[in-house]
Amino acid sequence: MSPVLETEDLRRQFGRLVAVDDVTVDIHAGEITSIIGPNGAGKTTFYNLLTGRLDPTSGTVRLRGRDGDLIDVTDRSANDIANLGLSRGFQINNLFEGLTVLDNVRIARITRENRTTDITAITSEDSELTDGAWDVIELVGLEDVAETECANLSHGDKRKVEIALALGTDPSVVLLDEPTAGMNATETRQMVQLIGRLNDETDTTFVVTEHDMEVVVGISDRILVLDNGSLIADGTPDEVLSDEQVREAYLGLEGDEELEAGLGTDGGDDGGEMA
Ligand SMILES: Nc1ncnc2c1ncn2[C@@H]1O[C@H](COP(=O)(O)OP(=O)(O)OP(=O)(O)O)[C@@H](O)[C@H]1O
């Protein structure tokens, strides 16, 4: 399986605290990879290193560019890395609440075309821009609320818009931060199905952090486990969840105890959370 994103001995210290400790990993093209670990394990710091929001203390990040070559992006800016095809799910608080879903996605398309100074295009009759935005809206299943102002959307639909904005930039890799956080059981199930469908129907590779273990198991081709900044496990859900170190460190299980005891049963805020 070819890597679309890889790190080599990636390290980030804050003073003497090692938040990410020489992590070497490759993310396979077309897969859904979850990164899990308890609070403070280094997940956010790792994401910030991948997206160029933080500089590493040492080590390397490489991203497969649109021309197929692996590019060293370690010292590139966050904008450069986004333009090369790595998109981080926009956070809900980054939505333009007073604009419709369609206009928000049109803005994402504008940034994709590197027309960030051409924000006036949002009020124009640019049919190519609008058609591209509609394609994304249909892909994510937001047609019914396309003309709704984001402020009036349900929490679940706002999280879908975040994904639509990320996809709007035509990325090769999308990083999602806890895509089911704050969702009820029905919304959680729909989000898991949506990410799986998007992964099937597009070439997009997804990297997801998630605390809900039922979601992680349901969604992932592969799971990476961070603990104190170190990568302690890397494998399929079955492999990772039967790993003694993972079971003891996070699931609080020993020996033959049932795996299900460490998993949530309703996708909600229960014992299935890692942290
Ligand atoms: N800017 C910073 N300055 C100092 N220490 C930091 C900074 N950012 C993170 N840390 C520390 O680095 C470690 C890893 O934090 P990080 O936020 O990456 O973990 P996390 O796995 O994302 O945790 P959570 O699940 O709670 O979001 C923690 O000990 C944290 O306190």
Tab-separated table of C-alpha atoms and ligand atoms in Angstrom:
chain	number	residue	atom	x	y	z
A	1	MET	CA	0.000	0.000	0.000
A	2	SER	CA	1.553	3.304	-1.023
A	3	PRO	CA	1.949	6.044	1.581
A	4	VAL	CA	0.218	9.342	0.895
A	5	LEU	CA	1.623	10.923	4.043
A	6	GLU	CA	4.567	9.829	6.153
A	7	THR	CA	6.581	10.953	9.122
A	8	GLU	CA	10.093	9.985	10.078
A	9	ASP	CA	11.358	10.401	13.649
A	10	LEU	CA	8.943	13.291	14.087
A	11	ARG	CA	9.506	15.030	17.409
A	12	ARG	CA	8.094	18.068	19.146
A	13	GLN	CA	9.153	19.282	22.559
A	14	PHE	CA	7.668	22.072	24.626
A	15	GLY	CA	10.638	22.888	26.831
A	16	ARG	CA	11.535	19.547	28.422
A	17	LEU	CA	8.144	17.992	27.735
A	18	VAL	CA	8.221	15.638	24.753
A	19	ALA	CA	4.719	15.912	23.244
A	20	VAL	CA	5.543	13.843	20.115
A	21	ASP	CA	8.407	11.436	20.560
A	22	ASP	CA	10.194	10.384	17.354
A	23	VAL	CA	7.101	9.065	15.586
A	24	THR	CA	7.688	7.226	12.310
A	25	VAL	CA	4.524	6.257	10.485
A	26	ASP	CA	3.014	6.115	7.021
A	27	ILE	CA	-0.614	6.751	6.137
A	28	HIS	CA	-1.844	4.501	3.334
A	29	ALA	CA	-3.634	6.054	0.376
A	30	GLY	CA	-7.374	5.476	0.332
A	31	GLU	CA	-7.628	4.154	3.890
A	32	ILE	CA	-9.319	5.514	7.005
A	33	THR	CA	-6.705	5.710	9.755
A	34	SER	CA	-7.664	6.638	13.310
A	35	ILE	CA	-5.233	8.112	15.795
A	36	ILE	CA	-6.192	7.367	19.369
A	37	GLY	CA	-4.724	7.826	22.822
A	38	PRO	CA	-5.677	9.341	26.167
A	39	ASN	CA	-5.750	13.058	26.939
A	40	GLY	CA	-2.287	14.516	26.558
A	41	ALA	CA	-1.006	11.635	24.395
A	42	GLY	CA	0.087	14.072	21.681
A	43	LYS	CA	-2.679	13.684	19.082
A	44	THR	CA	-3.331	17.401	18.598
A	45	THR	CA	0.374	18.209	18.520
A	46	PHE	CA	0.901	15.454	15.926
A	47	TYR	CA	-1.935	16.886	13.771
A	48	ASN	CA	-0.450	20.364	14.071
A	49	LEU	CA	2.924	19.048	12.917
A	50	LEU	CA	1.333	17.318	9.914
A	51	THR	CA	-0.566	20.429	8.844
A	52	GLY	CA	2.330	22.860	9.344
A	53	ARG	CA	0.701	24.743	12.210
A	54	LEU	CA	3.641	23.739	14.411
A	55	ASP	CA	7.286	23.263	13.499
A	56	PRO	CA	8.868	20.026	14.669
A	57	THR	CA	11.853	20.012	16.981
A	58	SER	CA	13.301	17.372	14.625
A	59	GLY	CA	12.183	14.824	12.067
A	60	THR	CA	10.422	14.927	8.733
A	61	VAL	CA	6.921	15.035	7.233
A	62	ARG	CA	6.359	14.004	3.594
A	63	LEU	CA	3.162	14.367	1.581
A	64	ARG	CA	2.411	12.883	-1.826
A	65	GLY	CA	1.729	15.837	-4.083
A	66	ARG	CA	-0.839	15.953	-6.877
A	67	ASP	CA	1.878	14.934	-9.366
A	68	GLY	CA	2.477	11.717	-7.410
A	69	ASP	CA	5.855	12.591	-5.886
A	70	LEU	CA	6.489	12.504	-2.155
A	71	ILE	CA	7.383	16.052	-1.101
A	72	ASP	CA	9.221	17.021	2.072
A	73	VAL	CA	6.781	19.492	3.660
A	74	THR	CA	8.520	19.745	7.035
A	75	ASP	CA	9.335	23.423	6.640
A	76	ARG	CA	6.363	24.413	4.477
A	77	SER	CA	3.698	26.805	5.724
A	78	ALA	CA	0.225	25.586	6.642
A	79	ASN	CA	-1.123	27.281	3.493
A	80	ASP	CA	1.404	25.535	1.255
A	81	ILE	CA	0.590	22.168	2.793
A	82	ALA	CA	-3.148	22.755	2.341
A	83	ASN	CA	-2.547	23.695	-1.302
A	84	LEU	CA	-0.553	20.495	-1.772
A	85	GLY	CA	-3.643	18.499	-0.788
A	86	LEU	CA	-3.738	18.056	2.993
A	87	SER	CA	-6.950	19.511	4.417
A	88	ARG	CA	-7.893	19.685	8.054
A	89	GLY	CA	-11.611	19.552	8.769
A	90	PHE	CA	-12.708	23.095	9.417
A	91	GLN	CA	-13.975	23.565	12.954
A	92	ILE	CA	-17.604	24.538	13.501
A	93	ASN	CA	-16.477	27.890	14.873
A	94	ASN	CA	-14.830	28.591	11.513
A	95	LEU	CA	-18.117	28.430	9.591
A	96	PHE	CA	-19.563	31.728	8.383
A	97	GLU	CA	-22.729	31.426	10.426
A	98	GLY	CA	-24.583	34.188	8.585
A	99	LEU	CA	-23.952	32.622	5.176
A	100	THR	CA	-25.703	29.668	3.612
A	101	VAL	CA	-24.163	26.223	3.374
A	102	LEU	CA	-23.763	26.787	-0.372
A	103	ASP	CA	-21.857	30.050	0.122
A	104	ASN	CA	-19.623	28.482	2.756
A	105	VAL	CA	-18.707	25.713	0.333
A	106	ARG	CA	-18.198	28.276	-2.451
A	107	ILE	CA	-15.662	30.008	-0.206
A	108	ALA	CA	-13.847	26.693	0.308
A	109	ARG	CA	-13.740	26.283	-3.485
A	110	ILE	CA	-12.286	29.781	-3.819
A	111	THR	CA	-9.453	28.932	-1.428
A	112	ARG	CA	-8.832	25.737	-3.401
A	113	GLU	CA	-8.317	27.782	-6.516
A	114	ASN	CA	-5.872	29.924	-4.572
A	115	ARG	CA	-8.171	32.905	-5.070
A	116	THR	CA	-8.040	33.876	-1.411
A	117	THR	CA	-7.779	37.557	-2.267
A	118	ASP	CA	-10.746	37.245	-4.639
A	119	ILE	CA	-13.371	36.934	-1.914
A	120	THR	CA	-15.716	39.112	-3.997
A	121	ALA	CA	-16.200	36.012	-6.160
A	122	ILE	CA	-18.622	34.849	-3.494
A	123	THR	CA	-21.194	37.385	-4.656
A	124	SER	CA	-20.565	36.758	-8.344
A	125	GLU	CA	-22.447	34.518	-10.724
A	126	ASP	CA	-19.447	32.240	-11.178
A	127	SER	CA	-21.232	29.121	-12.421
A	128	GLU	CA	-18.139	26.934	-12.328
A	129	LEU	CA	-17.661	27.830	-8.664
A	130	THR	CA	-21.309	27.146	-7.865
A	131	ASP	CA	-21.384	23.863	-9.819
A	132	GLY	CA	-18.286	22.651	-7.995
A	133	ALA	CA	-19.850	23.612	-4.661
A	134	TRP	CA	-23.077	21.737	-5.539
A	135	ASP	CA	-21.079	18.615	-6.401
A	136	VAL	CA	-19.582	18.650	-2.925
A	137	ILE	CA	-22.937	19.385	-1.273
A	138	GLU	CA	-24.509	16.418	-3.075
A	139	LEU	CA	-21.582	14.190	-2.218
A	140	VAL	CA	-21.975	14.944	1.493
A	141	GLY	CA	-25.800	14.857	1.362
A	142	LEU	CA	-26.512	18.472	2.321
A	143	GLU	CA	-28.864	19.320	-0.590
A	144	ASP	CA	-31.879	19.914	1.669
A	145	VAL	CA	-30.058	22.576	3.706
A	146	ALA	CA	-27.899	24.084	0.940
A	147	GLU	CA	-29.747	27.411	1.103
A	148	THR	CA	-29.961	27.437	4.923
A	149	GLU	CA	-27.779	29.810	6.925
A	150	CYS	CA	-25.258	27.808	8.931
A	151	ALA	CA	-26.480	29.446	12.168
A	152	ASN	CA	-29.793	27.588	11.721
A	153	LEU	CA	-28.353	24.111	11.166
A	154	SER	CA	-28.473	21.210	13.616
A	155	HIS	CA	-25.183	20.236	15.249
A	156	GLY	CA	-24.994	17.124	13.057
A	157	ASP	CA	-25.444	19.148	9.845
A	158	LYS	CA	-22.807	21.670	10.973
A	159	ARG	CA	-20.326	18.826	11.350
A	160	LYS	CA	-21.243	17.666	7.824
A	161	VAL	CA	-20.570	21.183	6.535
A	162	GLU	CA	-17.101	21.009	8.107
A	163	ILE	CA	-16.454	17.901	6.024
A	164	ALA	CA	-17.908	19.537	2.910
A	165	LEU	CA	-15.564	22.512	3.382
A	166	ALA	CA	-12.585	20.198	3.728
A	167	LEU	CA	-13.610	18.239	0.614
A	168	GLY	CA	-14.272	21.492	-1.230
A	169	THR	CA	-10.552	22.084	-1.522
A	170	ASP	CA	-10.119	18.810	-3.499
A	171	PRO	CA	-7.706	17.328	-0.966
A	172	SER	CA	-5.924	13.982	-1.170
A	173	VAL	CA	-5.909	13.674	2.632
A	174	VAL	CA	-8.517	14.975	5.093
A	175	LEU	CA	-7.750	15.147	8.826
A	176	LEU	CA	-10.833	15.123	11.038
A	177	ASP	CA	-10.796	16.025	14.734
A	178	GLU	CA	-13.367	14.009	16.653
A	179	PRO	CA	-16.032	14.125	13.936
A	180	THR	CA	-18.719	12.671	16.231
A	181	ALA	CA	-18.049	14.836	19.290
A	182	GLY	CA	-21.266	16.208	20.783
A	183	MET	CA	-23.487	14.023	18.597
A	184	ASN	CA	-26.364	11.848	19.714
A	185	ALA	CA	-26.406	8.133	18.815
A	186	THR	CA	-28.328	8.644	15.546
A	187	GLU	CA	-26.084	11.473	14.348
A	188	THR	CA	-23.023	9.430	15.309
A	189	ARG	CA	-24.222	6.465	13.253
A	190	GLN	CA	-24.939	8.734	10.271
A	191	MET	CA	-21.498	10.353	10.521
A	192	VAL	CA	-19.754	6.966	10.606
A	193	GLN	CA	-21.725	5.924	7.501
A	194	LEU	CA	-20.956	9.223	5.765
A	195	ILE	CA	-17.192	9.011	6.297
A	196	GLY	CA	-17.215	5.389	5.128
A	197	ARG	CA	-19.198	6.300	2.001
A	198	LEU	CA	-16.974	9.280	1.182
A	199	ASN	CA	-13.962	7.045	1.549
A	200	ASP	CA	-15.533	4.488	-0.815
A	201	GLU	CA	-16.778	6.986	-3.401
A	202	THR	CA	-13.750	9.295	-3.589
A	203	ASP	CA	-10.001	8.794	-3.600
A	204	THR	CA	-9.763	10.696	-0.339
A	205	THR	CA	-7.645	9.328	2.494
A	206	PHE	CA	-9.041	10.114	5.959
A	207	VAL	CA	-7.107	10.510	9.203
A	208	VAL	CA	-9.397	10.756	12.211
A	209	THR	CA	-8.916	11.398	15.922
A	210	GLU	CA	-11.788	10.090	17.965
A	211	HIS	CA	-12.415	9.240	21.597
A	212	ASP	CA	-15.439	7.011	21.047
A	213	MET	CA	-14.006	3.517	20.665
A	214	GLU	CA	-17.135	2.130	19.027
A	215	VAL	CA	-16.772	4.741	16.302
A	216	VAL	CA	-13.054	4.038	15.973
A	217	VAL	CA	-13.638	0.320	15.517
A	218	GLY	CA	-16.545	0.904	13.145
A	219	ILE	CA	-14.732	3.344	10.906
A	220	SER	CA	-11.058	2.419	10.761
A	221	ASP	CA	-9.015	0.366	8.354
A	222	ARG	CA	-6.115	1.012	10.644
A	223	ILE	CA	-5.525	2.423	14.124
A	224	LEU	CA	-2.437	4.186	15.452
A	225	VAL	CA	-2.114	4.484	19.226
A	226	LEU	CA	-0.133	7.282	20.847
A	227	ASP	CA	0.885	7.185	24.495
A	228	ASN	CA	3.000	9.929	26.062
A	229	GLY	CA	3.951	11.077	22.577
A	230	SER	CA	5.166	7.641	21.434
A	231	LEU	CA	3.535	5.371	18.886
A	232	ILE	CA	2.829	2.199	20.861
A	233	ALA	CA	0.587	0.302	18.407
A	234	ASP	CA	-0.201	0.335	14.689
A	235	GLY	CA	-2.508	-2.147	13.003
A	236	THR	CA	-6.024	-3.192	12.115
A	237	PRO	CA	-8.733	-2.669	14.772
A	238	ASP	CA	-8.532	-6.357	15.735
A	239	GLU	CA	-4.749	-6.250	16.044
A	240	VAL	CA	-4.690	-3.049	18.068
A	241	LEU	CA	-7.517	-3.963	20.413
A	242	SER	CA	-5.960	-7.325	21.208
A	243	ASP	CA	-2.572	-5.710	21.887
A	244	GLU	CA	-1.732	-6.239	25.570
A	245	GLN	CA	-0.102	-2.824	25.956
A	246	VAL	CA	-3.131	-1.057	24.488
A	247	ARG	CA	-5.598	-3.104	26.512
A	248	GLU	CA	-3.809	-2.403	29.761
A	249	ALA	CA	-2.989	1.231	29.095
A	250	TYR	CA	-6.339	2.406	27.745
A	251	LEU	CA	-9.067	-0.119	28.003
A	252	GLY	CA	-8.211	-1.044	31.577
A	253	LEU	CA	-8.472	-4.713	30.641
A	254	GLU	CA	-6.242	-7.567	31.676
A	255	GLY	CA	-5.827	-11.107	30.434
A	256	ASP	CA	-8.967	-12.576	28.917
A	257	GLU	CA	-11.446	-9.897	29.943
A	258	GLU	CA	-13.964	-9.229	27.230
A	259	LEU	CA	-12.983	-6.562	24.742
A	260	GLU	CA	-16.584	-5.412	24.610
A	261	ALA	CA	-16.261	-4.265	28.213
A	262	GLY	CA	-14.034	-1.483	26.965
A	263	LEU	CA	-16.287	-0.446	24.137
A	264	GLY	CA	-19.309	1.798	24.243
A	265	THR	CA	-22.639	0.245	23.446
A	266	ASP	CA	-24.558	3.204	22.124
A	267	GLY	CA	-21.944	5.440	20.567
A	268	GLY	CA	-22.609	8.001	23.265
A	269	ASP	CA	-20.603	9.451	26.118
A	270	ASP	CA	-19.972	6.324	28.074
A	271	GLY	CA	-17.291	3.827	29.008
A	272	GLY	CA	-16.303	3.542	25.370
A	273	GLU	CA	-14.287	6.716	25.583
A	274	MET	CA	-10.563	6.424	25.671
A	275	ALA	CA	-9.920	9.301	27.958
B	1	LIG	N1	1.679	24.880	23.334
B	1	LIG	C1	2.029	24.014	24.296
B	1	LIG	N2	2.888	24.384	25.261
B	1	LIG	C2	3.261	23.520	26.241
B	1	LIG	N3	2.814	22.245	26.322
B	1	LIG	C3	1.944	21.832	25.384
B	1	LIG	C4	1.501	22.682	24.333
B	1	LIG	N4	0.640	21.994	23.528
B	1	LIG	C5	0.546	20.763	24.078
B	1	LIG	N5	1.327	20.669	25.182
B	1	LIG	C6	1.503	19.465	26.025
B	1	LIG	O1	1.876	18.409	25.144
B	1	LIG	C7	1.252	17.178	25.547
B	1	LIG	C8	0.427	16.628	24.388
B	1	LIG	O2	-0.724	17.477	24.229
B	1	LIG	P1	-1.774	17.278	23.042
B	1	LIG	O3	-2.767	18.370	23.165
B	1	LIG	O4	-1.059	17.113	21.775
B	1	LIG	O5	-2.450	15.881	23.463
B	1	LIG	P2	-3.828	15.239	22.929
B	1	LIG	O6	-3.561	13.780	22.762
B	1	LIG	O7	-4.330	15.983	21.763
B	1	LIG	O8	-4.788	15.463	24.169
B	1	LIG	P3	-6.410	15.687	24.165
B	1	LIG	O9	-7.027	14.365	23.826
B	1	LIG	O10	-6.676	16.097	25.588
B	1	LIG	O11	-6.720	16.786	23.190
B	1	LIG	C9	0.436	17.508	26.800
B	1	LIG	O12	1.218	17.203	27.935
B	1	LIG	C10	0.213	19.006	26.693
B	1	LIG	O13	0.068	19.593	27.969
